[in-house]
Tab-separated table of C-alpha atoms and ligand atoms in Angstrom:
chain	number	residue	atom	x	y	z
A	1	MET	CA	38.444	-40.078	78.346
A	2	ASN	CA	36.764	-37.222	76.563
A	3	VAL	CA	39.632	-35.451	74.803
A	4	ASN	CA	37.569	-32.403	73.835
A	5	GLN	CA	36.243	-31.943	77.349
A	6	ILE	CA	39.726	-32.145	78.854
A	7	LEU	CA	41.090	-29.690	76.309
A	8	ASN	CA	38.202	-27.266	76.840
A	9	ASP	CA	38.826	-27.325	80.577
A	10	LEU	CA	42.553	-26.790	80.053
A	11	GLU	CA	41.918	-23.873	77.691
A	12	LYS	CA	39.804	-22.224	80.366
A	13	LYS	CA	42.424	-22.831	83.028
A	14	HIS	CA	45.369	-21.755	80.890
A	15	PRO	CA	44.027	-19.329	78.297
A	16	GLY	CA	46.427	-18.318	75.568
A	17	GLU	CA	49.007	-21.034	76.283
A	18	LEU	CA	48.801	-22.137	72.676
A	19	GLU	CA	51.972	-24.226	72.370
A	20	TYR	CA	51.233	-26.084	75.585
A	21	LEU	CA	47.646	-26.820	74.511
A	22	GLN	CA	48.881	-27.956	71.082
A	23	ALA	CA	51.355	-30.413	72.632
A	24	VAL	CA	48.753	-31.811	75.031
A	25	LYS	CA	46.171	-32.220	72.251
A	26	GLU	CA	48.533	-34.245	70.093
A	27	VAL	CA	49.355	-36.632	72.926
A	28	LEU	CA	45.751	-37.056	74.113
A	29	GLU	CA	44.487	-37.825	70.625
A	30	SER	CA	47.188	-40.457	70.205
A	31	ILE	CA	46.629	-42.219	73.511
A	32	GLU	CA	42.828	-42.046	73.704
A	33	GLU	CA	42.371	-45.646	72.553
A	34	VAL	CA	44.936	-47.236	74.855
A	35	TYR	CA	43.733	-45.064	77.737
A	36	ASN	CA	40.164	-46.274	77.354
A	37	GLU	CA	41.314	-49.891	77.162
A	38	ASN	CA	42.938	-49.552	80.601
A	39	PRO	CA	40.345	-48.532	83.221
A	40	GLN	CA	43.058	-48.323	85.896
A	41	PHE	CA	44.297	-45.150	84.160
A	42	GLU	CA	40.943	-43.416	84.410
A	43	ASN	CA	40.481	-44.645	87.994
A	44	ALA	CA	43.756	-42.969	88.945
A	45	LYS	CA	42.899	-39.840	86.886
A	46	ILE	CA	46.207	-40.221	85.078
A	47	ILE	CA	45.450	-37.633	82.399
A	48	GLU	CA	44.327	-34.916	84.773
A	49	ARG	CA	47.472	-35.538	86.840
A	50	LEU	CA	49.793	-35.746	83.862
A	51	VAL	CA	48.809	-32.568	82.025
A	52	GLU	CA	49.599	-30.273	84.963
A	53	PRO	CA	53.252	-29.814	85.951
A	54	ASP	CA	54.197	-30.924	89.469
A	55	ARG	CA	55.380	-27.355	90.062
A	56	ILE	CA	56.658	-24.256	88.323
A	57	LEU	CA	59.375	-22.018	89.672
A	58	THR	CA	59.346	-18.460	88.298
A	59	PHE	CA	61.983	-16.007	89.318
A	60	LYS	CA	63.545	-12.681	88.524
A	61	VAL	CA	67.011	-12.574	86.947
A	62	PRO	CA	68.674	-9.166	87.369
A	63	TRP	CA	72.055	-8.664	85.715
A	64	VAL	CA	74.445	-5.863	84.801
A	65	ASP	CA	75.664	-5.199	81.240
A	66	ASP	CA	79.173	-4.104	80.268
A	67	ASN	CA	78.206	-0.423	80.522
A	68	GLY	CA	76.799	-0.748	84.013
A	69	GLY	CA	73.170	-0.845	82.830
A	70	VAL	CA	70.825	-3.028	84.870
A	71	HIS	CA	68.479	-5.515	83.170
A	72	VAL	CA	65.785	-7.821	84.475
A	73	ASN	CA	64.725	-11.046	82.785
A	74	ILE	CA	62.355	-13.787	83.908
A	75	GLY	CA	63.634	-17.263	84.714
A	76	TYR	CA	61.591	-20.463	84.891
A	77	ARG	CA	61.849	-24.126	85.740
A	78	VAL	CA	58.831	-26.270	84.950
A	79	GLN	CA	59.114	-29.596	86.798
A	80	PHE	CA	56.536	-31.700	85.042
A	81	ASN	CA	56.785	-35.315	86.114
A	82	ASN	CA	59.417	-37.378	87.954
A	83	VAL	CA	57.667	-40.702	88.245
A	84	ILE	CA	60.326	-42.691	86.352
A	85	GLY	CA	63.415	-40.710	87.346
A	86	PRO	CA	64.774	-37.288	88.343
A	87	TYR	CA	63.338	-34.352	86.413
A	88	LYS	CA	65.428	-33.884	83.274
A	89	GLY	CA	65.329	-31.370	80.460
A	90	GLY	CA	67.047	-28.419	78.891
A	91	LEU	CA	67.189	-24.693	79.518
A	92	ARG	CA	66.231	-22.355	76.675
A	93	PHE	CA	67.503	-18.770	76.595
A	94	HIS	CA	65.639	-16.977	73.835
A	95	PRO	CA	63.526	-13.807	73.672
A	96	SER	CA	60.514	-15.880	72.549
A	97	VAL	CA	60.469	-17.885	75.793
A	98	THR	CA	57.136	-17.842	77.615
A	99	LEU	CA	55.595	-20.128	80.181
A	100	SER	CA	53.509	-21.731	77.423
A	101	ILE	CA	56.614	-22.655	75.460
A	102	LEU	CA	58.371	-24.119	78.477
A	103	LYS	CA	55.234	-26.041	79.464
A	104	PHE	CA	54.964	-27.546	75.981
A	105	LEU	CA	58.636	-28.474	76.038
A	106	GLY	CA	58.412	-29.902	79.560
A	107	PHE	CA	55.323	-31.933	78.661
A	108	GLU	CA	56.996	-33.334	75.529
A	109	GLN	CA	60.073	-34.126	77.572
A	110	ILE	CA	58.129	-36.576	79.797
A	111	PHE	CA	57.364	-38.858	76.839
A	112	LYS	CA	60.691	-38.331	75.089
A	113	ASN	CA	62.640	-39.241	78.198
A	114	SER	CA	60.408	-42.237	78.774
A	115	LEU	CA	61.142	-43.407	75.206
A	116	THR	CA	64.909	-43.309	75.767
A	117	THR	CA	64.645	-46.375	78.046
A	118	LEU	CA	66.635	-44.451	80.690
A	119	PRO	CA	65.253	-43.390	84.114
A	120	MET	CA	64.532	-39.702	83.554
A	121	GLY	CA	61.453	-37.611	84.326
A	122	GLY	CA	60.468	-34.505	82.368
A	123	SER	CA	61.156	-30.830	82.971
A	124	LYS	CA	62.226	-27.711	81.114
A	125	GLY	CA	63.352	-24.243	81.973
A	126	GLY	CA	64.889	-21.100	80.653
A	127	SER	CA	64.518	-17.401	80.276
A	128	ASP	CA	63.487	-14.674	77.848
A	129	PHE	CA	67.125	-13.534	77.922
A	130	ASN	CA	68.662	-13.169	74.449
A	131	PRO	CA	72.321	-14.252	74.423
A	132	LYS	CA	72.775	-13.017	70.834
A	133	GLY	CA	74.820	-9.857	70.670
A	134	LYS	CA	75.832	-10.092	74.342
A	135	SER	CA	79.460	-10.225	75.389
A	136	SER	CA	80.750	-13.342	77.078
A	137	ASP	CA	81.018	-11.405	80.361
A	138	GLU	CA	77.381	-10.385	80.100
A	139	VAL	CA	76.334	-13.979	79.424
A	140	GLN	CA	78.400	-15.053	82.418
A	141	ARG	CA	76.762	-12.529	84.729
A	142	PHE	CA	73.326	-13.534	83.486
A	143	CYS	CA	74.021	-17.264	83.984
A	144	GLN	CA	75.327	-16.665	87.499
A	145	SER	CA	72.286	-14.619	88.465
A	146	PHE	CA	70.011	-17.297	86.940
A	147	MET	CA	71.702	-20.052	88.944
A	148	LEU	CA	71.470	-18.075	92.203
A	149	GLU	CA	67.748	-18.900	92.112
A	150	LEU	CA	67.682	-22.169	90.187
A	151	TRP	CA	70.115	-24.058	92.402
A	152	THR	CA	67.596	-24.403	95.221
A	153	VAL	CA	65.404	-26.753	93.175
A	154	ILE	CA	67.908	-28.822	91.197
A	155	GLY	CA	70.367	-31.591	92.069
A	156	PRO	CA	71.772	-34.789	90.579
A	157	GLN	CA	68.940	-36.873	92.086
A	158	THR	CA	66.166	-34.277	91.799
A	159	ASP	CA	66.380	-32.236	88.584
A	160	VAL	CA	69.166	-32.191	86.018
A	161	PRO	CA	69.026	-29.300	83.514
A	162	ALA	CA	70.957	-29.187	80.228
A	163	GLY	CA	71.148	-26.980	77.149
A	164	ASP	CA	68.519	-26.069	74.584
A	165	MET	CA	68.348	-23.072	72.224
A	166	GLY	CA	70.752	-20.359	73.395
A	167	VAL	CA	72.368	-22.618	75.982
A	168	GLY	CA	75.511	-24.434	74.820
A	169	GLY	CA	78.781	-25.486	76.388
A	170	ARG	CA	79.743	-21.952	77.389
A	171	GLU	CA	76.499	-21.281	79.264
A	172	ILE	CA	76.526	-24.709	80.928
A	173	GLY	CA	80.041	-23.861	82.156
A	174	PHE	CA	78.959	-20.590	83.757
A	175	LEU	CA	75.872	-22.223	85.266
A	176	TYR	CA	77.835	-25.177	86.606
A	177	GLY	CA	80.533	-22.978	88.130
A	178	MET	CA	77.969	-21.060	90.142
A	179	TYR	CA	76.125	-24.228	91.204
A	180	ARG	CA	79.375	-25.787	92.416
A	181	LYS	CA	80.163	-22.683	94.421
A	182	LEU	CA	76.732	-22.518	96.047
A	183	ALA	CA	76.244	-26.229	96.701
A	184	ARG	CA	79.895	-26.841	97.527
A	185	GLU	CA	79.826	-30.056	95.581
A	186	ASN	CA	80.979	-31.401	92.262
A	187	THR	CA	78.131	-33.522	90.945
A	188	GLY	CA	76.338	-34.423	87.740
A	189	VAL	CA	73.810	-31.634	88.267
A	190	LEU	CA	73.873	-30.398	84.687
A	191	THR	CA	74.551	-32.270	81.454
A	192	GLY	CA	76.373	-30.974	78.414
A	193	LYS	CA	79.329	-30.241	80.667
A	194	GLY	CA	82.863	-29.720	79.365
A	195	ILE	CA	84.839	-32.864	78.753
A	196	ASN	CA	87.376	-32.026	81.472
A	197	TRP	CA	84.807	-31.552	84.203
A	198	GLY	CA	82.323	-34.399	83.885
A	199	GLY	CA	80.950	-34.063	80.356
A	200	SER	CA	80.335	-36.969	78.000
A	201	LEU	CA	81.909	-37.503	74.627
A	202	ILE	CA	79.372	-37.266	71.765
A	203	ARG	CA	76.924	-35.100	73.794
A	204	PRO	CA	77.310	-32.065	71.468
A	205	GLU	CA	76.640	-34.223	68.397
A	206	ALA	CA	74.069	-36.513	70.000
A	207	THR	CA	70.820	-34.833	68.956
A	208	GLY	CA	71.766	-34.566	65.284
A	209	PHE	CA	73.497	-37.948	65.092
A	210	GLY	CA	70.662	-39.673	66.947
A	211	ALA	CA	68.105	-38.113	64.606
A	212	ILE	CA	69.893	-39.517	61.573
A	213	TYR	CA	70.219	-42.966	63.198
A	214	PHE	CA	66.465	-42.849	63.761
A	215	ALA	CA	65.763	-41.641	60.211
A	216	LYS	CA	67.964	-44.436	58.869
A	217	GLU	CA	65.719	-46.956	60.650
A	218	MET	CA	62.643	-45.292	59.162
A	219	LEU	CA	64.116	-45.565	55.670
A	220	ALA	CA	65.072	-49.183	56.296
A	221	THR	CA	61.389	-50.061	56.771
A	222	LYS	CA	61.074	-49.230	53.048
A	223	ASN	CA	64.317	-51.005	52.202
A	224	ASP	CA	65.736	-47.575	51.487
A	225	SER	CA	68.633	-45.446	52.748
A	226	PHE	CA	70.111	-41.930	52.662
A	227	LYS	CA	72.210	-42.819	49.609
A	228	GLY	CA	71.609	-40.404	46.771
A	229	LYS	CA	68.825	-38.523	48.576
A	230	ASP	CA	68.557	-34.729	48.575
A	231	VAL	CA	68.060	-33.611	52.167
A	232	ALA	CA	66.587	-30.231	53.170
A	233	ILE	CA	67.571	-29.101	56.646
A	234	SER	CA	66.563	-25.963	58.540
A	235	GLY	CA	68.653	-24.220	61.154
A	236	PHE	CA	72.435	-24.063	61.304
A	237	GLY	CA	73.198	-24.538	64.998
A	238	ASN	CA	74.547	-27.487	66.879
A	239	VAL	CA	71.629	-29.788	66.147
A	240	ALA	CA	71.531	-29.013	62.411
A	241	TRP	CA	75.314	-29.403	62.291
A	242	GLY	CA	75.186	-32.952	63.702
A	243	ALA	CA	72.366	-33.892	61.341
A	244	VAL	CA	74.184	-32.510	58.274
A	245	LYS	CA	77.367	-34.342	59.239
A	246	LYS	CA	75.756	-37.746	59.762
A	247	ALA	CA	73.320	-37.499	56.813
A	248	THR	CA	76.293	-36.719	54.558
A	249	GLU	CA	78.286	-39.590	56.031
A	250	PHE	CA	75.372	-41.921	55.190
A	251	GLY	CA	75.458	-40.810	51.543
A	252	GLY	CA	72.782	-38.104	51.556
A	253	LYS	CA	73.281	-34.734	49.862
A	254	VAL	CA	72.262	-31.916	52.192
A	255	VAL	CA	71.059	-29.055	49.999
A	256	THR	CA	69.743	-26.499	52.493
A	257	ILE	CA	70.402	-24.877	55.840
A	258	SER	CA	68.604	-21.809	57.184
A	259	GLY	CA	68.650	-18.952	59.658
A	260	PRO	CA	66.225	-16.251	60.721
A	261	ASP	CA	67.290	-14.258	57.639
A	262	GLY	CA	66.417	-16.924	55.030
A	263	TYR	CA	67.854	-20.130	53.631
A	264	ILE	CA	70.795	-21.339	51.602
A	265	TYR	CA	70.393	-23.759	48.685
A	266	ASP	CA	73.672	-25.432	47.826
A	267	LYS	CA	73.319	-27.632	44.761
A	268	ASN	CA	76.752	-29.146	45.375
A	269	GLY	CA	75.760	-30.374	48.827
A	270	ILE	CA	76.848	-29.131	52.235
A	271	SER	CA	79.762	-31.412	53.014
A	272	GLY	CA	83.403	-31.371	54.153
A	273	GLU	CA	84.711	-27.982	55.261
A	274	LYS	CA	81.291	-26.417	54.649
A	275	ILE	CA	79.873	-28.382	57.592
A	276	ASP	CA	82.416	-26.962	60.000
A	277	TYR	CA	81.897	-23.520	58.507
A	278	MET	CA	78.302	-23.723	59.806
A	279	LEU	CA	79.420	-23.500	63.423
A	280	GLU	CA	81.919	-20.781	62.634
A	281	LEU	CA	79.130	-18.834	60.954
A	282	ARG	CA	76.964	-19.249	64.030
A	283	ALA	CA	79.690	-17.925	66.300
A	284	THR	CA	80.788	-15.003	64.158
A	285	CYS	CA	77.827	-13.822	62.106
A	286	ASN	CA	75.297	-13.274	64.823
A	287	ASP	CA	72.629	-15.718	63.724
A	288	VAL	CA	72.499	-15.030	59.990
A	289	VAL	CA	73.125	-17.593	57.300
A	290	LYS	CA	73.597	-15.313	54.272
A	291	PRO	CA	77.432	-15.162	54.439
A	292	TYR	CA	77.524	-18.871	53.498
A	293	ALA	CA	76.442	-17.948	49.944
A	294	ASP	CA	79.306	-15.447	49.622
A	295	GLU	CA	81.777	-18.034	50.863
A	296	PHE	CA	80.792	-21.010	48.710
A	297	PRO	CA	80.163	-20.539	44.983
A	298	GLY	CA	77.211	-22.455	43.576
A	299	SER	CA	75.042	-21.770	46.591
A	300	ILE	CA	72.139	-19.308	46.584
A	301	PHE	CA	70.665	-17.307	49.474
A	302	TYR	CA	66.865	-16.900	49.512
A	303	GLU	CA	66.018	-13.989	51.763
A	304	GLY	CA	63.100	-14.366	54.165
A	305	LYS	CA	62.154	-17.794	52.782
A	306	LYS	CA	61.975	-21.236	54.356
A	307	PRO	CA	63.818	-24.233	52.920
A	308	TRP	CA	60.580	-26.220	52.519
A	309	GLU	CA	60.021	-24.683	49.070
A	310	ALA	CA	63.169	-26.423	47.779
A	311	LYS	CA	62.871	-29.764	46.006
A	312	CYS	CA	64.083	-32.580	48.254
A	313	ASP	CA	63.522	-36.247	49.098
A	314	ILE	CA	63.932	-35.856	52.841
A	315	ALA	CA	63.064	-32.848	55.020
A	316	LEU	CA	64.505	-32.433	58.506
A	317	PRO	CA	63.277	-29.417	60.470
A	318	CYS	CA	66.082	-28.659	62.945
A	319	ALA	CA	65.268	-25.107	64.068
A	320	THR	CA	62.253	-24.471	66.315
A	321	GLN	CA	58.608	-25.282	67.063
A	322	ASN	CA	55.961	-24.881	64.348
A	323	GLU	CA	58.583	-23.989	61.749
A	324	LEU	CA	56.882	-26.141	59.099
A	325	ASN	CA	53.193	-25.352	58.514
A	326	GLY	CA	50.353	-26.800	56.441
A	327	ASP	CA	51.294	-24.870	53.288
A	328	ASP	CA	54.942	-25.899	53.610
A	329	ALA	CA	53.817	-29.522	53.965
A	330	LYS	CA	51.688	-29.315	50.797
A	331	GLN	CA	54.620	-27.817	48.917
A	332	LEU	CA	56.943	-30.582	50.099
A	333	VAL	CA	54.444	-33.267	49.092
A	334	LYS	CA	53.996	-31.608	45.689
A	335	ASN	CA	57.768	-31.643	45.239
A	336	GLY	CA	57.894	-35.375	45.939
A	337	VAL	CA	59.240	-35.559	49.508
A	338	MET	CA	59.242	-39.140	50.826
A	339	MET	CA	60.247	-38.648	54.469
A	340	VAL	CA	59.976	-35.878	57.063
A	341	ALA	CA	61.553	-36.316	60.487
A	342	GLU	CA	61.177	-33.547	63.074
A	343	VAL	CA	64.468	-32.874	64.757
A	344	SER	CA	63.262	-29.692	66.459
A	345	ASN	CA	60.691	-30.094	69.227
A	346	MET	CA	57.170	-29.934	67.678
A	347	GLY	CA	58.724	-28.607	64.468
A	348	CYS	CA	55.553	-29.213	62.415
A	349	THR	CA	52.098	-27.750	62.943
A	350	PRO	CA	49.148	-30.163	63.334
A	351	GLU	CA	48.046	-29.274	59.764
A	352	ALA	CA	51.462	-30.239	58.403
A	353	ILE	CA	51.452	-33.537	60.299
A	354	GLY	CA	47.929	-34.237	59.001
A	355	THR	CA	49.115	-33.726	55.417
A	356	PHE	CA	52.104	-36.058	55.825
A	357	ILE	CA	50.027	-38.805	57.433
A	358	GLU	CA	47.195	-38.489	54.872
A	359	ASN	CA	49.773	-38.950	52.151
A	360	LYS	CA	51.178	-41.980	53.987
A	361	LEU	CA	54.686	-40.516	54.062
A	362	LEU	CA	57.337	-41.574	56.507
A	363	PHE	CA	56.845	-38.963	59.232
A	364	ALA	CA	58.155	-39.008	62.803
A	365	PRO	CA	57.793	-36.517	65.667
A	366	GLY	CA	60.567	-34.709	67.522
A	367	LYS	CA	60.043	-36.528	70.789
A	368	ALA	CA	61.234	-39.735	69.093
A	369	VAL	CA	63.634	-38.345	66.473
A	370	ASN	CA	65.561	-35.927	68.709
A	371	ALA	CA	65.617	-38.104	71.842
A	372	GLY	CA	69.297	-38.897	71.237
A	373	GLY	CA	70.264	-35.581	72.845
A	374	VAL	CA	68.660	-36.277	76.178
A	375	ALA	CA	69.607	-39.957	75.908
A	376	VAL	CA	73.294	-39.047	75.857
A	377	SER	CA	72.567	-36.646	78.719
A	378	GLY	CA	71.283	-39.718	80.557
A	379	LEU	CA	74.515	-41.491	79.689
A	380	GLU	CA	76.438	-38.487	81.018
A	381	MET	CA	74.522	-38.861	84.312
A	382	SER	CA	75.426	-42.565	84.430
A	383	GLN	CA	79.097	-41.787	83.869
A	384	ASN	CA	79.006	-39.081	86.569
A	385	SER	CA	77.449	-41.540	89.031
A	386	MET	CA	80.127	-44.109	88.263
A	387	LYS	CA	82.871	-41.449	88.311
A	388	PHE	CA	84.035	-42.918	85.021
A	389	ASN	CA	84.180	-41.847	81.368
A	390	TRP	CA	83.252	-44.000	78.419
A	391	GLY	CA	85.103	-43.636	75.117
A	392	LYS	CA	83.603	-42.067	72.019
A	393	GLU	CA	82.775	-45.365	70.319
A	394	GLU	CA	81.097	-46.700	73.411
A	395	VAL	CA	78.800	-43.692	73.793
A	396	ASP	CA	78.050	-43.676	70.070
A	397	GLU	CA	77.175	-47.407	70.124
A	398	LYS	CA	74.847	-46.863	73.072
A	399	LEU	CA	73.226	-43.924	71.268
A	400	LYS	CA	72.683	-46.045	68.136
A	401	HIS	CA	71.186	-48.830	70.205
A	402	ILE	CA	68.829	-46.457	72.024
A	403	MET	CA	67.635	-44.861	68.765
A	404	THR	CA	66.987	-48.303	67.282
A	405	GLU	CA	64.994	-49.277	70.373
A	406	ILE	CA	62.930	-46.088	70.198
A	407	HIS	CA	62.227	-46.818	66.555
A	408	LYS	CA	61.083	-50.348	67.446
A	409	SER	CA	58.733	-48.975	70.115
A	410	CYS	CA	57.197	-46.537	67.622
A	411	VAL	CA	56.634	-49.334	65.105
A	412	LYS	CA	55.189	-51.610	67.803
A	413	TYR	CA	52.622	-49.096	69.043
A	414	GLY	CA	52.000	-47.104	65.872
A	415	THR	CA	51.561	-49.650	63.087
A	416	LYS	CA	48.138	-50.408	61.664
A	417	ASP	CA	47.249	-51.863	58.261
A	418	GLY	CA	50.872	-51.747	57.178
A	419	TYR	CA	51.398	-48.018	57.901
A	420	THR	CA	53.405	-46.786	60.867
A	421	ASN	CA	52.020	-43.649	62.460
A	422	TYR	CA	55.126	-42.642	64.413
A	423	VAL	CA	53.248	-39.858	66.221
A	424	LYS	CA	50.878	-42.385	67.709
A	425	GLY	CA	53.650	-44.928	68.296
A	426	ALA	CA	55.895	-42.475	70.137
A	427	ASN	CA	53.094	-41.034	72.245
A	428	VAL	CA	51.639	-44.401	73.234
A	429	ALA	CA	55.008	-45.991	74.014
A	430	GLY	CA	56.175	-42.972	76.020
A	431	PHE	CA	52.841	-42.675	77.817
A	432	LEU	CA	52.379	-46.316	78.844
A	433	LYS	CA	55.605	-46.485	80.829
A	434	VAL	CA	54.839	-43.251	82.693
A	435	ALA	CA	51.153	-44.061	83.262
A	436	ASN	CA	51.912	-47.546	84.579
A	437	ALA	CA	54.544	-46.117	86.925
A	438	MET	CA	52.011	-43.555	88.193
A	439	VAL	CA	49.474	-46.323	88.858
A	440	ASP	CA	52.131	-48.401	90.670
A	441	GLN	CA	53.164	-45.494	92.898
A	442	GLY	CA	49.734	-44.323	94.041
A	443	ILE	CA	48.073	-40.946	94.338
A	444	TYR	CA	49.778	-38.157	96.215
B	501	2IT	O1	64.894	-30.932	73.959
B	501	2IT	C1	65.766	-31.647	74.494
B	501	2IT	O2	65.608	-32.862	74.611
B	501	2IT	C2	66.970	-30.997	75.008
B	501	2IT	N1	67.081	-29.788	74.875
B	501	2IT	C3	68.012	-31.789	75.714
B	501	2IT	C4	67.629	-32.049	77.113
B	501	2IT	C5	68.693	-32.717	77.966
B	501	2IT	O3	68.423	-32.840	79.166
B	501	2IT	O4	69.744	-33.094	77.464
């Protein structure tokens, strides 16, 4: 495999799709060695077949606002690869959504889902619709219009969407209601469903909890733990909330959270009632984090800044792609950070990752760290198939086990000369299962 040649060709074919090209580059660089050791991969042109989605559905989503005004957004579903199971991946509703972003997320999802040990292929979808500032009725009308198109290509055995940024329990409810009406069936077609209509316990917490279970395993390789560590977290949504809760439970002191307006530094630690306040803030303050500082004395709001300038032992990006760049990484290293685990998808730029690996820090990529979210989605699918619900402890135990297994896979495939490169480990482990399945199933 000639990584540069493949990337040059892809750049020509898909000019300007920067996030997608970035995600592909990272994977190809990681797997080059194992790819070249297995001529059956090249014979079956696995890379060329893997980097292009199976298909992309693009559609128009017209909807009516509360004043009768008509709006048109674009909807997408990128079905990337279903060789090991039905397509599976979230829906993102955010004004920044482009095809490039959904292709990067869908591509990442193939390897992440493979790592979970569960039978799920990779896909992603969403829209440039911005749910912030919209009434619940407007969100409902948008979701219904979105599903009027999407339902033709999804199903419990074909493609199972879930939430991502801008899509939580409320949106999944509206989407599911319309699917049920159109398909005239009650099935596990979406995950993240309400607990009374097929949802799984622990799903809302799963991404954040799973990330901390994974990070705990990383620390254990150094005979270390969260106890007494200052933890910097970005974001303040569902994922950040779960991470703050579990990191605190494990003895860490979470000192930052952030929003688009800046970040909060709380020297007393974000624990107890302050953790629940995060979700309240999200719901009532329209995506700004500043009011936290007014509510809790001892905390400071830094306008327009990122939390990576704060002194911490552990940094956990939980907001969005490329939120931590090369300069942020240098600052963190200068301040003595010992571990960085991406909880957001592709939260760090390649320069930042390079800095962490050069400095031999504990660093792990989102596709391993945040896989607990989709893993519990997989468990929700299993429960739906069985028409049975597991208890909280049971789902949590399974999540812990899966995160430990993912960690083991990363160590197995990423360790050389005593250092574990989790980026390489996650990419190789995720890739091998998918590539071998593609070889087994032939070319079509
Ligand atoms: O990025 C992700 O893994 C998700 N947004 C969750 C996907 C899922 O199907 O639960």
